[in-house]
Amino acid sequence: MTNLQNYTATTVGRRLNSLFLFAMKNLLFLAMLCVMGASYAQILSLSGNYEGMNLFVSNPIKSDGYGYCIDKVLVNGNILPASIQTEHFEIDLRLFQLKKGDEVFVELEHGEGCTPSFVNPEVLLPFSTFEITAISATSDGKITWSTKNESGKLAFDVEQYKWNRWVAAAEVLGKGQKTTNSYSIDIIPTSGENTIRVSQTDNTGIKRSSKSITFTSKSKSLTLSPVKVKTAVYFKAEQVATKTKYEVYDAFGNLLKKGYADHIDCSDLLSGIYLVNFDNKTEKIIKY
């Protein structure tokens, strides 16, 4: 090989190495940009169920003053096909062929230094629309009811009327179907006549209740003793220790204890007068 050939081969090799190094540097720079971009991307998300209403979004200016905060909106993984470069915009959920009750997951991809917000996130929460078609109770406290026209999976509260107010006795998650929904649950009845109802409270904070029904239980009436107590009071039915739900209030109306047992430990109570709710009664005790 001549000197000219050696020089040419060496020069070509050097140029190829230079091109390779240049390409690798560019790829490394692009990769760094991608990582930096990913690190600056922020996600604000919201999940719920479609209830026939659209979401509204507050979209502030970016921290550098150029453009708006949100770069992309995804609904169940699909890009929102609408303009988002404005201070406030609507996410029209109808664009995604959703049916009432369908699950919805919304993501707002935005930059650092600014925080967008959902104006009305409650529209993805279910509303209480149930109608009771039947409700009944057995003497041992089994409550059964049926509904129609539910619009979302909201909890039903089974409530007992005792101690001069409605008290939560059990909770059942609603099925949320428009067609017939059937439910059944056992509660702890008080002695004698029991009055119960079924209620729901949605995101508006308004409670909707069924009509109340009554049943007579076979539970025996309870007594509390002693009235003057040092360490504990006991619940008995015909001299037999019996569990009951109870509450203990001080003279100022503060709830101090609650539970389900056949006695109450009073050793940690200060001396004074207390009111005890148990069974379907309220009685006074004196701690000394």
XYZ file of C-alpha atoms in Angstrom:
288
model
C 0.000 0.000 0.000
C 1.434 3.435 -1.001
C 1.826 6.375 1.346
C -1.096 8.099 -0.412
C -3.333 5.106 0.167
C -2.295 4.958 3.831
C -3.028 8.671 4.253
C -6.425 8.351 2.541
C -7.476 5.354 4.656
C -6.362 7.072 7.850
C -8.183 10.289 6.956
C -11.411 8.459 6.102
C -11.194 6.491 9.344
C -10.707 9.644 11.370
C -13.667 11.334 9.672
C -15.881 8.301 10.278
C -14.875 8.289 13.947
C -15.612 12.020 14.177
C -19.026 11.564 12.552
C -19.809 8.677 14.909
C -18.803 10.703 17.970
C -20.823 13.703 16.727
C -23.895 11.515 16.181
C -23.544 9.940 19.625
C -23.229 13.377 21.257
C -26.390 14.532 19.478
C -28.278 11.410 20.548
C -27.088 11.885 24.127
C -28.189 15.538 24.042
C -31.629 14.580 22.696
C -31.969 11.897 25.356
C -31.085 14.445 28.036
C -33.724 16.810 26.648
C -36.320 14.028 26.778
C -35.431 13.203 30.379
C -35.497 16.879 31.329
C -38.845 17.308 29.602
C -40.239 14.271 31.399
C -38.958 15.529 34.742
C -40.704 18.862 34.245
C -44.024 17.314 33.198
C -46.623 17.282 35.979
C -49.900 15.357 36.084
C -53.115 16.369 37.827
C -55.696 13.586 37.675
C -59.326 13.031 38.610
C -61.397 9.855 38.584
C -65.080 9.111 38.972
C -68.107 8.160 36.925
C -69.863 9.919 34.064
C -73.126 11.420 35.314
C -74.093 13.338 32.153
C -72.246 16.566 32.989
C -69.001 18.098 31.712
C -65.898 19.197 33.590
C -64.553 22.749 33.630
C -60.877 23.524 34.115
C -58.989 26.589 35.343
C -55.792 26.946 33.304
C -53.366 29.668 34.535
C -50.486 31.221 32.609
C -47.154 29.372 32.768
C -44.589 30.615 35.271
C -42.412 32.066 32.486
C -45.367 34.074 31.181
C -45.495 32.286 27.826
C -48.586 30.240 27.083
C -50.973 28.408 29.368
C -50.154 25.852 32.024
C -51.785 22.738 30.557
C -50.060 21.010 27.645
C -52.344 18.026 27.177
C -55.675 16.628 28.416
C -56.360 12.886 28.426
C -59.719 11.242 29.095
C -59.417 7.493 29.680
C -56.095 7.665 27.832
C -57.496 9.559 24.820
C -56.430 13.118 23.945
C -59.152 15.754 24.246
C -59.856 16.974 20.664
C -60.401 20.614 21.623
C -58.496 23.850 22.180
C -57.024 24.157 25.672
C -54.955 27.334 25.210
C -57.282 29.535 27.217
C -57.698 30.529 30.857
C -60.811 28.384 31.302
C -62.051 25.543 29.130
C -64.601 22.752 29.140
C -63.874 19.047 28.895
C -66.825 17.817 26.865
C -67.132 14.204 27.986
C -69.762 13.541 25.328
C -66.905 13.476 22.793
C -65.813 10.130 24.226
C -69.115 8.265 23.738
C -69.537 7.691 27.461
C -72.680 6.283 29.008
C -74.020 7.271 32.413
C -72.175 5.359 35.089
C -69.078 4.697 32.942
C -65.752 5.113 34.708
C -63.843 8.294 33.858
C -60.152 9.057 34.423
C -58.991 12.550 33.439
C -55.342 13.649 33.321
C -54.073 17.216 32.958
C -50.436 17.252 31.824
C -48.837 20.575 32.712
C -45.515 22.299 33.337
C -43.811 23.164 36.604
C -44.428 26.401 38.444
C -48.148 26.550 37.683
C -51.121 24.620 38.996
C -54.331 24.036 37.030
C -57.492 22.922 38.802
C -60.821 21.241 38.176
C -63.580 23.783 38.806
C -66.382 21.270 39.373
C -64.883 17.842 40.230
C -68.101 16.845 42.002
C -69.820 16.196 38.640
C -68.007 12.837 38.496
C -69.585 11.794 41.797
C -72.928 9.963 41.797
C -76.163 11.607 42.883
C -78.771 9.951 45.082
C -81.759 9.136 42.880
C -82.936 5.804 44.319
C -86.584 4.865 44.679
C -87.603 2.261 47.266
C -89.844 -0.423 45.787
C -90.017 -2.605 48.928
C -88.673 -2.611 52.486
C -89.232 -5.050 55.358
C -87.717 -6.297 58.619
C -87.838 -9.498 60.652
C -88.045 -9.721 64.442
C -84.371 -10.699 64.695
C -83.225 -7.576 62.820
C -82.772 -8.687 59.197
C -83.517 -5.641 57.012
C -84.393 -6.231 53.350
C -85.130 -3.627 50.701
C -85.276 -3.164 46.934
C -84.676 -0.071 44.814
C -84.800 1.174 41.249
C -83.417 4.210 39.375
C -80.059 4.365 41.151
C -77.561 6.514 39.234
C -74.310 5.577 40.951
C -72.685 3.385 43.585
C -73.532 5.274 46.769
C -73.616 3.780 50.262
C -76.972 3.084 51.904
C -77.171 3.770 55.636
C -79.605 1.655 57.637
C -80.706 3.841 60.551
C -82.474 3.041 63.836
C -84.503 5.588 65.749
C -83.377 5.429 69.362
C -82.102 7.789 72.054
C -84.321 10.499 70.508
C -82.467 10.552 67.192
C -81.625 8.530 64.093
C -78.541 6.371 64.693
C -76.504 4.553 62.020
C -76.956 0.786 62.408
C -75.334 -0.608 59.236
C -73.976 0.391 55.827
C -74.321 -1.281 52.421
C -72.733 -0.113 49.150
C -75.361 0.559 46.497
C -75.241 -1.287 43.180
C -76.054 1.814 41.132
C -78.306 0.142 38.557
C -81.434 1.632 36.992
C -83.119 -1.755 37.164
C -84.118 -3.534 40.387
C -81.433 -3.671 43.098
C -81.932 -5.937 46.118
C -80.228 -5.637 49.513
C -80.265 -7.410 52.865
C -78.324 -6.889 56.099
C -78.593 -7.768 59.799
C -78.676 -5.089 62.481
C -78.673 -5.347 66.281
C -82.262 -4.661 67.344
C -83.205 -3.068 70.634
C -85.780 -4.669 72.883
C -89.412 -3.994 72.026
C -90.439 -1.844 69.081
C -87.778 -0.817 66.562
C -88.131 1.904 63.924
C -85.766 1.835 60.947
C -85.228 3.516 57.587
C -82.731 3.493 54.704
C -80.885 6.678 53.682
C -78.326 7.969 51.193
C -76.235 11.156 51.249
C -74.554 12.259 48.007
C -71.937 14.939 47.236
C -74.506 17.715 47.735
C -74.654 16.796 51.429
C -78.415 16.286 51.238
C -79.755 13.115 52.872
C -82.550 11.220 51.109
C -84.436 8.666 53.204
C -87.031 5.972 52.703
C -90.215 5.879 54.716
C -89.674 4.390 58.172
C -91.013 0.991 59.172
C -91.361 -0.659 62.573
C -90.917 -4.182 63.885
C -90.969 -5.770 67.325
C -87.884 -7.720 68.319
C -87.644 -10.732 70.599
C -84.713 -9.187 72.495
C -85.250 -8.867 76.233
C -85.210 -5.487 77.952
C -81.860 -4.576 79.508
C -80.970 -3.045 82.852
C -77.869 -1.110 83.883
C -76.172 -1.438 87.273
C -74.851 -0.121 89.541
C -76.073 3.461 89.338
C -73.286 4.602 91.665
C -70.155 3.267 90.032
C -66.471 3.102 90.863
C -64.976 0.801 88.221
C -67.629 -0.495 85.790
C -71.328 -0.707 84.943
C -72.962 -3.866 83.604
C -75.806 -4.608 81.196
C -78.085 -7.536 81.991
C -81.267 -9.123 80.682
C -83.020 -11.062 83.441
C -79.760 -11.154 85.430
C -77.783 -12.498 82.444
C -74.887 -10.395 81.099
C -75.935 -9.173 77.647
C -74.110 -7.161 74.997
C -75.629 -3.924 73.722
C -74.565 -0.840 71.809
C -73.883 2.026 74.198
C -72.761 5.649 74.441
C -71.512 7.625 77.460
C -71.903 11.424 77.660
C -70.708 13.849 80.302
C -72.890 16.584 81.823
C -71.877 18.971 79.010
C -73.025 16.646 76.228
C -69.568 15.451 75.165
C -69.404 11.879 73.861
C -66.754 10.063 75.918
C -67.256 6.384 75.116
C -69.149 4.189 72.669
C -69.086 0.536 71.754
C -70.763 -2.854 71.880
C -70.251 -4.861 75.077
C -71.909 -6.242 78.210
C -70.169 -3.690 80.455
C -68.433 -0.293 80.408
C -65.081 0.376 82.056
C -65.584 3.578 84.067
C -62.281 3.558 85.938
C -60.894 6.404 83.821
C -63.920 8.692 84.262
C -63.708 11.647 86.610
C -66.135 11.877 89.507
C -69.461 13.281 88.376
C -72.759 12.596 86.625
C -72.924 10.829 83.240
C -75.667 9.785 80.838
C -75.559 6.298 79.330
C -77.453 5.405 76.152
C -78.037 1.647 75.809
C -80.680 -0.665 74.348
C -83.523 1.806 73.714
C -82.957 3.743 76.948
C -81.013 6.617 78.477
C -80.085 6.418 82.166
C -77.946 8.407 84.590
C -74.946 7.080 86.508
C -72.805 8.707 89.189
C -69.056 8.103 89.214
C -67.380 8.458 92.606
